[in-house]
Amino acid sequence: MLPAIVRENLPRLTRAIKQFAVEPDDEAAYALADELTGITAMVAEKFTNDRTADGIQKAMQLTVGCVSLGLDHELPDDDDEAALGLLIEEGAEYAFQVGFRMVKELATLPEDALVGEYDTDPVYAARRLRDKFVDICQADPNQNWNGSARYAVQFKQRKEVQAVVRLAGWLRRHNTEGPVSDADLNAEGVIALAIIFAVEGGGRVVARTGQKEFERFVKSVRKNKPDYEAGWAELVAKVPVQHHPVLLERIDSYRQSCTVLQNIKGRTAMKTLFAELENYAGSELDADYS
């Protein structure tokens, strides 16, 4: 059995500095080293512990990763000579700031579709930024590093979650019975309610409901046997086009597998249907009979 081929993937900053061996430039090398030392001192003061050797070492690793992240973003073609040229011409501080802004943006994006008050709390926001900075940017300059790849994956995932949260926010603001303004948000639950209730037709937007209203809805669907597709088309027509990709994907999923919609047409007991609705709507469902 042949051994696996391991491709070396050192941090971009390390690879760029190695270019000095090809074209020595002592003045530029000293200037770069001095700038990186200053950045490391700043990182140690703000994010680690500048009074311990471990703190300084961790700050150095974070500096290496953050500068490398910025270089990878600015020069995605993997040209290490060009990366060194950017460091000399624009400065390591420029690359560091590019990388740090990327991490900062990532930290502000929702991680999942459950949003609470702490997500906007400044103390928690600072903690999330620090944790994400370490997660993405900590890099041993002499070992393989995949921070840029991890960033790309996490950024894509979080942008997808953000799209779900934004659709839920729109549905809440345009809830037919009046805007829903709770601080806590179960975005998937809001979308579930809107899609399920849309099958009744009439173009209503339902982002929050209770047991009594659900019972009325079930009786109406059983009596009138509405066209589910027509109801969904009315909902889609009301929602701004930027939210359509998420909404259409969820509608397709519910069309195929939503047990509430499948069982409404039969003789399933109201209590059972409401329990199934709770599985979809979660905390967005008012369980009180009102």
mmCIF file of C-alpha atoms in Angstrom:
data_model
loop_
_atom_site.group_PDB
_atom_site.id
_atom_site.type_symbol
_atom_site.label_atom_id
_atom_site.label_comp_id
_atom_site.label_asym_id
_atom_site.label_seq_id
_atom_site.Cartn_x
_atom_site.Cartn_y
_atom_site.Cartn_z
ATOM 1 C CA MET A 1 0.000 0.000 0.000
ATOM 2 C CA LEU A 2 1.437 3.362 -1.035
ATOM 3 C CA PRO A 3 1.834 6.056 1.661
ATOM 4 C CA ALA A 4 -0.506 9.037 1.484
ATOM 5 C CA ILE A 5 0.961 12.105 -0.158
ATOM 6 C CA VAL A 6 0.982 15.009 2.289
ATOM 7 C CA ARG A 7 1.145 18.413 0.617
ATOM 8 C CA GLU A 8 3.026 21.065 2.538
ATOM 9 C CA ASN A 9 0.835 24.065 3.225
ATOM 10 C CA LEU A 10 2.744 26.450 5.458
ATOM 11 C CA PRO A 11 1.135 29.786 6.412
ATOM 12 C CA ARG A 12 1.302 32.270 3.546
ATOM 13 C CA LEU A 13 3.431 34.653 5.608
ATOM 14 C CA THR A 14 6.081 31.962 6.133
ATOM 15 C CA ARG A 15 6.119 31.121 2.451
ATOM 16 C CA ALA A 16 6.413 34.789 1.513
ATOM 17 C CA ILE A 17 9.327 35.388 3.904
ATOM 18 C CA LYS A 18 11.136 32.389 2.419
ATOM 19 C CA GLN A 19 11.275 34.337 -0.846
ATOM 20 C CA PHE A 20 14.002 36.493 0.725
ATOM 21 C CA ALA A 21 16.306 33.492 0.232
ATOM 22 C CA VAL A 22 15.709 33.752 -3.507
ATOM 23 C CA GLU A 23 16.131 37.515 -3.735
ATOM 24 C CA PRO A 24 17.858 38.823 -0.566
ATOM 25 C CA ASP A 25 16.896 42.329 0.552
ATOM 26 C CA ASP A 26 18.231 43.039 4.030
ATOM 27 C CA GLU A 27 16.604 46.436 4.378
ATOM 28 C CA ALA A 28 13.153 45.140 3.446
ATOM 29 C CA ALA A 29 13.623 42.065 5.662
ATOM 30 C CA TYR A 30 14.535 44.192 8.701
ATOM 31 C CA ALA A 31 11.605 46.534 8.067
ATOM 32 C CA LEU A 32 9.182 43.612 7.778
ATOM 33 C CA ALA A 33 10.553 41.964 10.916
ATOM 34 C CA ASP A 34 10.183 45.211 12.830
ATOM 35 C CA GLU A 35 6.589 45.680 11.642
ATOM 36 C CA LEU A 36 5.644 42.089 12.529
ATOM 37 C CA THR A 37 7.157 42.568 15.982
ATOM 38 C CA GLY A 38 4.968 45.631 16.514
ATOM 39 C CA ILE A 39 1.845 43.783 15.381
ATOM 40 C CA THR A 40 2.667 40.869 17.682
ATOM 41 C CA ALA A 41 3.065 43.233 20.632
ATOM 42 C CA MET A 42 -0.344 44.750 19.893
ATOM 43 C CA VAL A 43 -1.988 41.323 19.618
ATOM 44 C CA ALA A 44 -0.362 40.223 22.877
ATOM 45 C CA GLU A 45 -1.680 43.284 24.661
ATOM 46 C CA LYS A 46 -5.243 42.967 23.342
ATOM 47 C CA PHE A 47 -5.792 39.230 22.904
ATOM 48 C CA THR A 48 -3.296 37.197 24.917
ATOM 49 C CA ASN A 49 -0.967 38.061 27.795
ATOM 50 C CA ASP A 50 1.988 40.285 27.026
ATOM 51 C CA ARG A 51 3.539 39.531 30.421
ATOM 52 C CA THR A 52 4.203 35.837 29.799
ATOM 53 C CA ALA A 53 6.278 33.903 27.275
ATOM 54 C CA ASP A 54 3.227 31.790 26.388
ATOM 55 C CA GLY A 55 1.218 34.936 25.737
ATOM 56 C CA ILE A 56 3.876 36.369 23.431
ATOM 57 C CA GLN A 57 4.212 33.058 21.578
ATOM 58 C CA LYS A 58 0.450 32.790 21.072
ATOM 59 C CA ALA A 59 0.343 36.407 19.883
ATOM 60 C CA MET A 60 3.075 35.620 17.359
ATOM 61 C CA GLN A 61 1.084 32.645 16.069
ATOM 62 C CA LEU A 62 -2.071 34.755 15.792
ATOM 63 C CA THR A 63 -0.131 37.412 13.894
ATOM 64 C CA VAL A 64 1.215 34.812 11.471
ATOM 65 C CA GLY A 65 -2.264 33.421 10.836
ATOM 66 C CA CYS A 66 -4.034 36.763 10.506
ATOM 67 C CA VAL A 67 -1.445 38.180 8.103
ATOM 68 C CA SER A 68 -1.576 34.916 6.129
ATOM 69 C CA LEU A 69 -5.376 35.101 5.970
ATOM 70 C CA GLY A 70 -5.134 38.627 4.597
ATOM 71 C CA LEU A 71 -2.523 37.593 2.037
ATOM 72 C CA ASP A 72 -4.617 34.628 0.890
ATOM 73 C CA HIS A 73 -7.596 36.931 0.432
ATOM 74 C CA GLU A 74 -5.682 39.612 -1.456
ATOM 75 C CA LEU A 75 -3.660 37.155 -3.578
ATOM 76 C CA PRO A 76 -5.690 33.947 -4.029
ATOM 77 C CA ASP A 77 -3.495 32.798 -6.940
ATOM 78 C CA ASP A 78 -0.942 31.274 -4.522
ATOM 79 C CA ASP A 79 1.930 33.453 -5.784
ATOM 80 C CA ASP A 80 4.338 33.704 -2.835
ATOM 81 C CA GLU A 81 6.629 36.157 -4.611
ATOM 82 C CA ALA A 82 3.666 38.472 -5.107
ATOM 83 C CA ALA A 83 2.761 38.007 -1.432
ATOM 84 C CA LEU A 84 6.214 39.198 -0.382
ATOM 85 C CA GLY A 85 5.893 42.129 -2.771
ATOM 86 C CA LEU A 86 2.601 43.108 -1.136
ATOM 87 C CA LEU A 87 4.175 42.903 2.329
ATOM 88 C CA ILE A 88 7.036 45.147 1.246
ATOM 89 C CA GLU A 89 4.934 47.648 -0.675
ATOM 90 C CA GLU A 90 1.747 47.800 1.430
ATOM 91 C CA GLY A 91 3.098 46.575 4.750
ATOM 92 C CA ALA A 92 2.293 43.655 7.031
ATOM 93 C CA GLU A 93 -0.168 45.904 8.895
ATOM 94 C CA TYR A 94 -2.260 46.145 5.738
ATOM 95 C CA ALA A 95 -2.455 42.364 5.351
ATOM 96 C CA PHE A 96 -3.178 41.951 9.076
ATOM 97 C CA GLN A 97 -6.053 44.440 8.929
ATOM 98 C CA VAL A 98 -7.546 42.655 5.905
ATOM 99 C CA GLY A 99 -7.427 39.356 7.771
ATOM 100 C CA PHE A 100 -8.789 40.825 10.993
ATOM 101 C CA ARG A 101 -11.721 42.494 9.220
ATOM 102 C CA MET A 102 -12.563 39.123 7.680
ATOM 103 C CA VAL A 103 -12.575 37.444 11.103
ATOM 104 C CA LYS A 104 -14.608 40.306 12.567
ATOM 105 C CA GLU A 105 -17.246 39.937 9.846
ATOM 106 C CA LEU A 106 -17.364 36.175 10.391
ATOM 107 C CA ALA A 107 -17.859 36.636 14.132
ATOM 108 C CA THR A 108 -20.857 38.914 13.565
ATOM 109 C CA LEU A 109 -22.676 36.393 11.366
ATOM 110 C CA PRO A 110 -25.182 34.064 13.092
ATOM 111 C CA GLU A 111 -23.845 30.595 13.819
ATOM 112 C CA ASP A 112 -27.277 28.969 13.856
ATOM 113 C CA ALA A 113 -30.933 29.850 13.346
ATOM 114 C CA LEU A 114 -31.606 30.260 17.074
ATOM 115 C CA VAL A 115 -30.956 33.898 17.932
ATOM 116 C CA GLY A 116 -31.102 35.327 21.455
ATOM 117 C CA GLU A 117 -30.412 38.550 23.323
ATOM 118 C CA TYR A 118 -26.806 37.563 23.981
ATOM 119 C CA ASP A 119 -26.120 37.622 20.228
ATOM 120 C CA THR A 120 -26.244 41.430 20.288
ATOM 121 C CA ASP A 121 -24.674 41.889 23.732
ATOM 122 C CA PRO A 122 -21.339 43.790 23.400
ATOM 123 C CA VAL A 123 -19.593 41.599 26.004
ATOM 124 C CA TYR A 124 -20.572 38.389 24.232
ATOM 125 C CA ALA A 125 -19.734 39.951 20.862
ATOM 126 C CA ALA A 126 -16.194 40.727 22.038
ATOM 127 C CA ARG A 127 -15.819 37.190 23.369
ATOM 128 C CA ARG A 128 -17.030 35.684 20.089
ATOM 129 C CA LEU A 129 -14.550 37.817 18.156
ATOM 130 C CA ARG A 130 -11.676 36.736 20.384
ATOM 131 C CA ASP A 131 -12.636 33.064 20.164
ATOM 132 C CA LYS A 132 -13.033 33.198 16.398
ATOM 133 C CA PHE A 133 -9.736 35.073 16.013
ATOM 134 C CA VAL A 134 -7.968 32.231 17.822
ATOM 135 C CA ASP A 135 -9.922 29.526 15.983
ATOM 136 C CA ILE A 136 -9.056 30.826 12.515
ATOM 137 C CA CYS A 137 -5.725 32.569 12.929
ATOM 138 C CA GLN A 138 -3.571 30.608 15.376
ATOM 139 C CA ALA A 139 -0.780 29.257 13.183
ATOM 140 C CA ASP A 140 2.641 27.761 13.874
ATOM 141 C CA PRO A 141 4.846 29.414 11.245
ATOM 142 C CA ASN A 142 6.662 26.132 10.579
ATOM 143 C CA GLN A 143 3.655 23.804 10.372
ATOM 144 C CA ASN A 144 0.825 23.283 7.926
ATOM 145 C CA TRP A 145 -2.102 25.655 8.405
ATOM 146 C CA ASN A 146 -5.598 25.547 6.931
ATOM 147 C CA GLY A 147 -7.062 28.691 8.467
ATOM 148 C CA SER A 148 -8.070 30.209 5.131
ATOM 149 C CA ALA A 149 -9.903 27.029 4.108
ATOM 150 C CA ARG A 150 -11.687 26.854 7.473
ATOM 151 C CA TYR A 151 -12.649 30.510 7.134
ATOM 152 C CA ALA A 152 -14.142 29.918 3.681
ATOM 153 C CA VAL A 153 -16.229 26.967 4.901
ATOM 154 C CA GLN A 154 -17.474 28.777 8.003
ATOM 155 C CA PHE A 155 -18.216 31.981 6.090
ATOM 156 C CA LYS A 156 -20.327 30.081 3.542
ATOM 157 C CA GLN A 157 -22.212 28.239 6.291
ATOM 158 C CA ARG A 158 -22.890 31.391 8.281
ATOM 159 C CA LYS A 159 -24.051 33.370 5.247
ATOM 160 C CA GLU A 160 -26.562 30.595 4.609
ATOM 161 C CA VAL A 161 -27.768 30.828 8.208
ATOM 162 C CA GLN A 162 -27.946 34.615 7.910
ATOM 163 C CA ALA A 163 -30.240 34.247 4.899
ATOM 164 C CA VAL A 164 -32.563 32.033 6.974
ATOM 165 C CA VAL A 165 -32.566 34.520 9.862
ATOM 166 C CA ARG A 166 -33.267 37.450 7.542
ATOM 167 C CA LEU A 167 -36.235 35.672 5.955
ATOM 168 C CA ALA A 168 -37.629 34.897 9.409
ATOM 169 C CA GLY A 169 -37.144 38.525 10.415
ATOM 170 C CA TRP A 170 -39.117 39.700 7.387
ATOM 171 C CA LEU A 171 -41.929 37.242 8.146
ATOM 172 C CA ARG A 172 -42.069 38.456 11.742
ATOM 173 C CA ARG A 173 -42.263 42.102 10.728
ATOM 174 C CA HIS A 174 -45.057 41.339 8.256
ATOM 175 C CA ASN A 175 -47.034 38.920 10.413
ATOM 176 C CA THR A 176 -50.689 39.470 9.445
ATOM 177 C CA GLU A 177 -51.836 39.696 13.067
ATOM 178 C CA GLY A 178 -49.183 42.316 13.844
ATOM 179 C CA PRO A 179 -45.366 42.400 14.038
ATOM 180 C CA VAL A 180 -43.643 39.905 16.344
ATOM 181 C CA SER A 181 -40.824 41.605 18.238
ATOM 182 C CA ASP A 182 -39.493 39.054 20.730
ATOM 183 C CA ALA A 183 -35.729 39.222 21.268
ATOM 184 C CA ASP A 184 -35.381 35.450 20.964
ATOM 185 C CA LEU A 185 -35.839 34.049 17.478
ATOM 186 C CA ASN A 186 -36.208 30.502 16.195
ATOM 187 C CA ALA A 187 -35.833 31.319 12.514
ATOM 188 C CA GLU A 188 -36.662 27.846 11.244
ATOM 189 C CA GLY A 189 -39.774 27.810 13.439
ATOM 190 C CA VAL A 190 -41.005 31.093 11.997
ATOM 191 C CA ILE A 191 -40.492 29.858 8.435
ATOM 192 C CA ALA A 192 -42.241 26.580 9.258
ATOM 193 C CA LEU A 193 -45.354 28.367 10.513
ATOM 194 C CA ALA A 194 -45.475 30.639 7.474
ATOM 195 C CA ILE A 195 -45.216 27.745 5.025
ATOM 196 C CA ILE A 196 -47.704 25.508 6.830
ATOM 197 C CA PHE A 197 -50.360 28.191 7.245
ATOM 198 C CA ALA A 198 -49.864 29.457 3.690
ATOM 199 C CA VAL A 199 -51.578 26.361 2.259
ATOM 200 C CA GLU A 200 -54.932 27.707 3.457
ATOM 201 C CA GLY A 201 -54.672 30.453 0.853
ATOM 202 C CA GLY A 202 -55.609 34.099 1.170
ATOM 203 C CA GLY A 203 -52.079 35.447 1.286
ATOM 204 C CA ARG A 204 -51.840 35.692 5.084
ATOM 205 C CA VAL A 205 -48.392 35.725 6.677
ATOM 206 C CA VAL A 206 -48.286 33.693 9.888
ATOM 207 C CA ALA A 207 -45.116 33.993 11.959
ATOM 208 C CA ARG A 208 -46.667 33.242 15.355
ATOM 209 C CA THR A 209 -49.817 31.365 16.311
ATOM 210 C CA GLY A 210 -51.620 29.581 19.141
ATOM 211 C CA GLN A 211 -53.572 26.392 19.594
ATOM 212 C CA LYS A 212 -56.982 27.948 18.987
ATOM 213 C CA GLU A 213 -55.904 29.482 15.673
ATOM 214 C CA PHE A 214 -54.273 26.218 14.623
ATOM 215 C CA GLU A 215 -57.499 24.317 15.275
ATOM 216 C CA ARG A 216 -59.388 26.832 13.123
ATOM 217 C CA PHE A 217 -56.770 26.386 10.397
ATOM 218 C CA VAL A 218 -57.031 22.588 10.431
ATOM 219 C CA LYS A 219 -60.836 22.671 10.225
ATOM 220 C CA SER A 220 -60.655 25.138 7.328
ATOM 221 C CA VAL A 221 -58.179 23.013 5.382
ATOM 222 C CA ARG A 222 -60.213 19.843 5.946
ATOM 223 C CA LYS A 223 -63.425 21.539 4.849
ATOM 224 C CA ASN A 224 -62.185 23.586 1.891
ATOM 225 C CA LYS A 225 -59.392 21.307 0.636
ATOM 226 C CA PRO A 226 -57.296 24.226 -0.669
ATOM 227 C CA ASP A 227 -54.642 23.947 -3.346
ATOM 228 C CA TYR A 228 -51.366 23.885 -1.399
ATOM 229 C CA GLU A 229 -49.357 25.061 -4.394
ATOM 230 C CA ALA A 230 -51.592 28.078 -4.926
ATOM 231 C CA GLY A 231 -51.237 29.057 -1.282
ATOM 232 C CA TRP A 232 -47.461 28.798 -1.436
ATOM 233 C CA ALA A 233 -47.417 30.851 -4.628
ATOM 234 C CA GLU A 234 -49.315 33.613 -2.820
ATOM 235 C CA LEU A 235 -46.785 33.561 0.009
ATOM 236 C CA VAL A 236 -43.838 33.687 -2.376
ATOM 237 C CA ALA A 237 -45.424 36.614 -4.209
ATOM 238 C CA LYS A 238 -45.577 38.589 -0.949
ATOM 239 C CA VAL A 239 -41.983 37.923 0.121
ATOM 240 C CA PRO A 240 -39.177 40.077 -1.373
ATOM 241 C CA VAL A 241 -37.202 38.337 -4.098
ATOM 242 C CA GLN A 242 -33.940 38.312 -2.121
ATOM 243 C CA HIS A 243 -35.538 35.838 0.295
ATOM 244 C CA HIS A 244 -36.905 33.522 -2.398
ATOM 245 C CA PRO A 245 -33.996 31.036 -2.535
ATOM 246 C CA VAL A 246 -34.421 30.096 1.144
ATOM 247 C CA LEU A 247 -38.215 30.173 1.025
ATOM 248 C CA LEU A 248 -38.480 28.048 -2.116
ATOM 249 C CA GLU A 249 -35.994 25.509 -0.746
ATOM 250 C CA ARG A 250 -37.977 25.188 2.483
ATOM 251 C CA ILE A 251 -41.297 24.930 0.614
ATOM 252 C CA ASP A 252 -39.890 22.083 -1.461
ATOM 253 C CA SER A 253 -38.749 20.323 1.695
ATOM 254 C CA TYR A 254 -42.138 20.739 3.390
ATOM 255 C CA ARG A 255 -43.935 19.679 0.227
ATOM 256 C CA GLN A 256 -42.204 16.328 0.427
ATOM 257 C CA SER A 257 -41.898 15.597 4.134
ATOM 258 C CA CYS A 258 -44.036 17.804 6.418
ATOM 259 C CA THR A 259 -46.089 15.427 8.571
ATOM 260 C CA VAL A 260 -48.455 18.211 9.647
ATOM 261 C CA LEU A 261 -49.491 18.923 6.073
ATOM 262 C CA GLN A 262 -49.650 15.231 5.221
ATOM 263 C CA ASN A 263 -51.841 14.338 8.213
ATOM 264 C CA ILE A 264 -54.219 17.300 8.105
ATOM 265 C CA LYS A 265 -56.053 15.686 5.210
ATOM 266 C CA GLY A 266 -56.785 12.530 7.202
ATOM 267 C CA ARG A 267 -58.408 11.817 10.549
ATOM 268 C CA THR A 268 -55.394 12.496 12.726
ATOM 269 C CA ALA A 269 -56.469 13.864 16.120
ATOM 270 C CA MET A 270 -56.079 17.612 16.719
ATOM 271 C CA LYS A 271 -53.902 16.960 19.764
ATOM 272 C CA THR A 272 -51.524 14.838 17.676
ATOM 273 C CA LEU A 273 -51.371 17.451 14.922
ATOM 274 C CA PHE A 274 -50.582 20.201 17.394
ATOM 275 C CA ALA A 275 -47.777 18.099 18.901
ATOM 276 C CA GLU A 276 -46.364 17.631 15.405
ATOM 277 C CA LEU A 277 -46.605 21.369 14.775
ATOM 278 C CA GLU A 278 -44.559 21.953 17.918
ATOM 279 C CA ASN A 279 -41.778 19.847 16.391
ATOM 280 C CA TYR A 280 -41.585 22.291 13.479
ATOM 281 C CA ALA A 281 -42.335 25.630 15.129
ATOM 282 C CA GLY A 282 -40.635 25.099 18.488
ATOM 283 C CA SER A 283 -40.539 28.207 20.671
ATOM 284 C CA GLU A 284 -42.350 30.251 18.002
ATOM 285 C CA LEU A 285 -45.573 28.453 18.845
ATOM 286 C CA ASP A 286 -47.782 29.820 21.631
ATOM 287 C CA ALA A 287 -48.993 26.661 23.345
ATOM 288 C CA ASP A 288 -51.612 28.459 25.413
ATOM 289 C CA TYR A 289 -55.211 27.986 24.297
ATOM 290 C CA SER A 290 -56.119 31.553 23.439
#
